Amino acid sequence: MSQKQDHVTVYVLSDSVGETAELVVKAAISQFDEAKTTIRRIPYVEDTGTVDEVIAEAKDNKGMIAFTVVLPEIRNYIITRAREEALPIYDILSPLLTIMEDRLQEPPKNESGLIHTLDEDYFRKVEAIEFAVKYDDGRDPRGIMRADVVLVGVSRTSKTPLSQYLAHKRLKVANVPLVPEVEPPEELFSISSDRVIGLKISPEKLNGIRTERLKALGLKAEANYATMQRIEEELVYSEQTMKRLGCRVIDVSAKAVEETANIIFQLVQSEQEEKS
């Protein structure tokens, strides 16, 4: 039985980006006191020199190693070196690969990074995510002209999470908050209304969301931001602006972000099919 430690560093090795291995390790760590653990991810391990460096550091820190490595020579070297230094190791992929090989009666490809092949689709996704971050919350109205979809609505109508969710579906999304005291950017009125989606919400639902938000920030729930008078003022202004824009409107009061995102995605897909 190993000696009890106050803190353990888990070295996560992969010959790809290492996301799979890290997620598995995080799932295991969640069952313990997470403050007692540290994860160090080492991606793109393709040579024995990198393995030796990690082994040496893990030995000094009395750490452990988890890995997803499909290249046989590197995988075997990790196992051999870890055993030589009496380091605990966990091979995440090999047991499953062995079972599948037996069932399918064919050898694995042993090619690293297949799950994250850097094809055109992958780059489009990354570009869309970066776009959503750059043009979030009306930061730069120039994004409106370049966006596939522009979301408009009052504060706390899920514009930001919707932008990110749709970005993972390869759509470039900008979002603009509607505030009575601030005139919407003129770019909003110069693009096709088909590219603009308005988000509306019931006053009661918005009041609950904003009240909880204030509590989370340690502020008083009766702040003007969450009062029904202010909310109704904002919603009236928002409705008027959406009518000026002539955009489609989705009521998000009783919808999860995923549900709203799927509705928007289907609308965009339908339009693209009609145009093609």
Coordinates of N, CA and C in Angstrom, one line a residue, residues 11 13 51-52 54-56 58-59 63-67 74-91:
Y11 N 0.3 13.7 -14.2 CA 0.9 14.1 -15.5 C 0.2 13.4 -16.6
L13 N -0.2 12.7 -20.4 CA 0.6 12.6 -21.6 C -0.3 12.2 -22.8
V51 N 9.4 12.1 -22.9 CA 8.9 11.1 -21.8 C 9.9 11.1 -20.7
D52 N 11.2 11.1 -21.0 CA 12.2 11.1 -19.9 C 12.1 12.3 -19.0
V54 N 9.4 14.1 -18.4 CA 8.2 14.0 -17.6 C 8.4 13.0 -16.5
I55 N 9.0 11.9 -16.8 CA 9.2 10.8 -15.8 C 10.1 11.4 -14.7
A56 N 11.1 12.1 -15.0 CA 12.0 12.6 -14.0 C 11.3 13.6 -13.1
A58 N 8.0 13.8 -12.6 CA 7.0 13.1 -11.8 C 7.6 12.3 -10.6
K59 N 8.8 11.8 -10.8 CA 9.5 11.1 -9.8 C 9.9 12.1 -8.6
G63 N 4.6 12.1 -8.3 CA 3.4 12.2 -9.0 C 3.0 10.9 -9.6
M64 N 1.9 11.0 -10.5 CA 1.5 9.8 -11.2 C 1.2 10.2 -12.7
I65 N 1.1 9.2 -13.5 CA 1.0 9.4 -15.0 C -0.2 8.7 -15.5
A66 N -1.0 9.5 -16.3 CA -2.1 9.0 -17.1 C -1.8 9.3 -18.6
F67 N -2.1 8.5 -19.5 CA -1.8 8.8 -20.9 C -2.7 8.2 -21.9
I74 N 6.1 4.7 -28.4 CA 6.1 5.7 -27.3 C 5.3 5.2 -26.2
R75 N 4.2 4.5 -26.4 CA 3.4 3.9 -25.4 C 4.2 2.9 -24.6
N76 N 4.9 2.0 -25.2 CA 5.7 1.0 -24.5 C 6.8 1.6 -23.8
Y77 N 7.4 2.7 -24.3 CA 8.5 3.4 -23.6 C 8.0 4.0 -22.3
I78 N 6.8 4.7 -22.4 CA 6.3 5.3 -21.1 C 6.1 4.2 -20.1
I79 N 5.5 3.1 -20.5 CA 5.2 2.0 -19.5 C 6.5 1.5 -18.9
T80 N 7.5 1.3 -19.8 CA 8.8 0.7 -19.3 C 9.5 1.7 -18.3
R81 N 9.6 3.0 -18.7 CA 10.3 3.9 -17.9 C 9.5 4.2 -16.5
A82 N 8.2 4.2 -16.6 CA 7.5 4.4 -15.4 C 7.7 3.3 -14.4
R83 N 7.7 2.1 -14.9 CA 7.9 0.9 -14.1 C 9.3 0.9 -13.5
E84 N 10.3 1.3 -14.3 CA 11.7 1.4 -13.8 C 11.8 2.4 -12.6
E85 N 11.0 3.5 -12.6 CA 11.0 4.5 -11.6 C 9.9 4.2 -10.5
A86 N 9.2 3.1 -10.6 CA 8.2 2.8 -9.7 C 7.1 3.9 -9.6
L87 N 6.8 4.4 -10.7 CA 5.7 5.5 -10.8 C 4.4 4.8 -11.1
P88 N 3.3 5.2 -10.5 CA 2.0 4.7 -10.8 C 1.6 5.3 -12.2
I89 N 1.1 4.4 -13.1 CA 0.7 4.9 -14.4 C -0.7 4.3 -14.7
Y90 N -1.4 5.0 -15.6 CA -2.7 4.5 -16.1 C -2.8 4.7 -17.6
D91 N -2.9 3.6 -18.3 CA -3.0 3.6 -19.8 C -4.5 3.7 -20.1

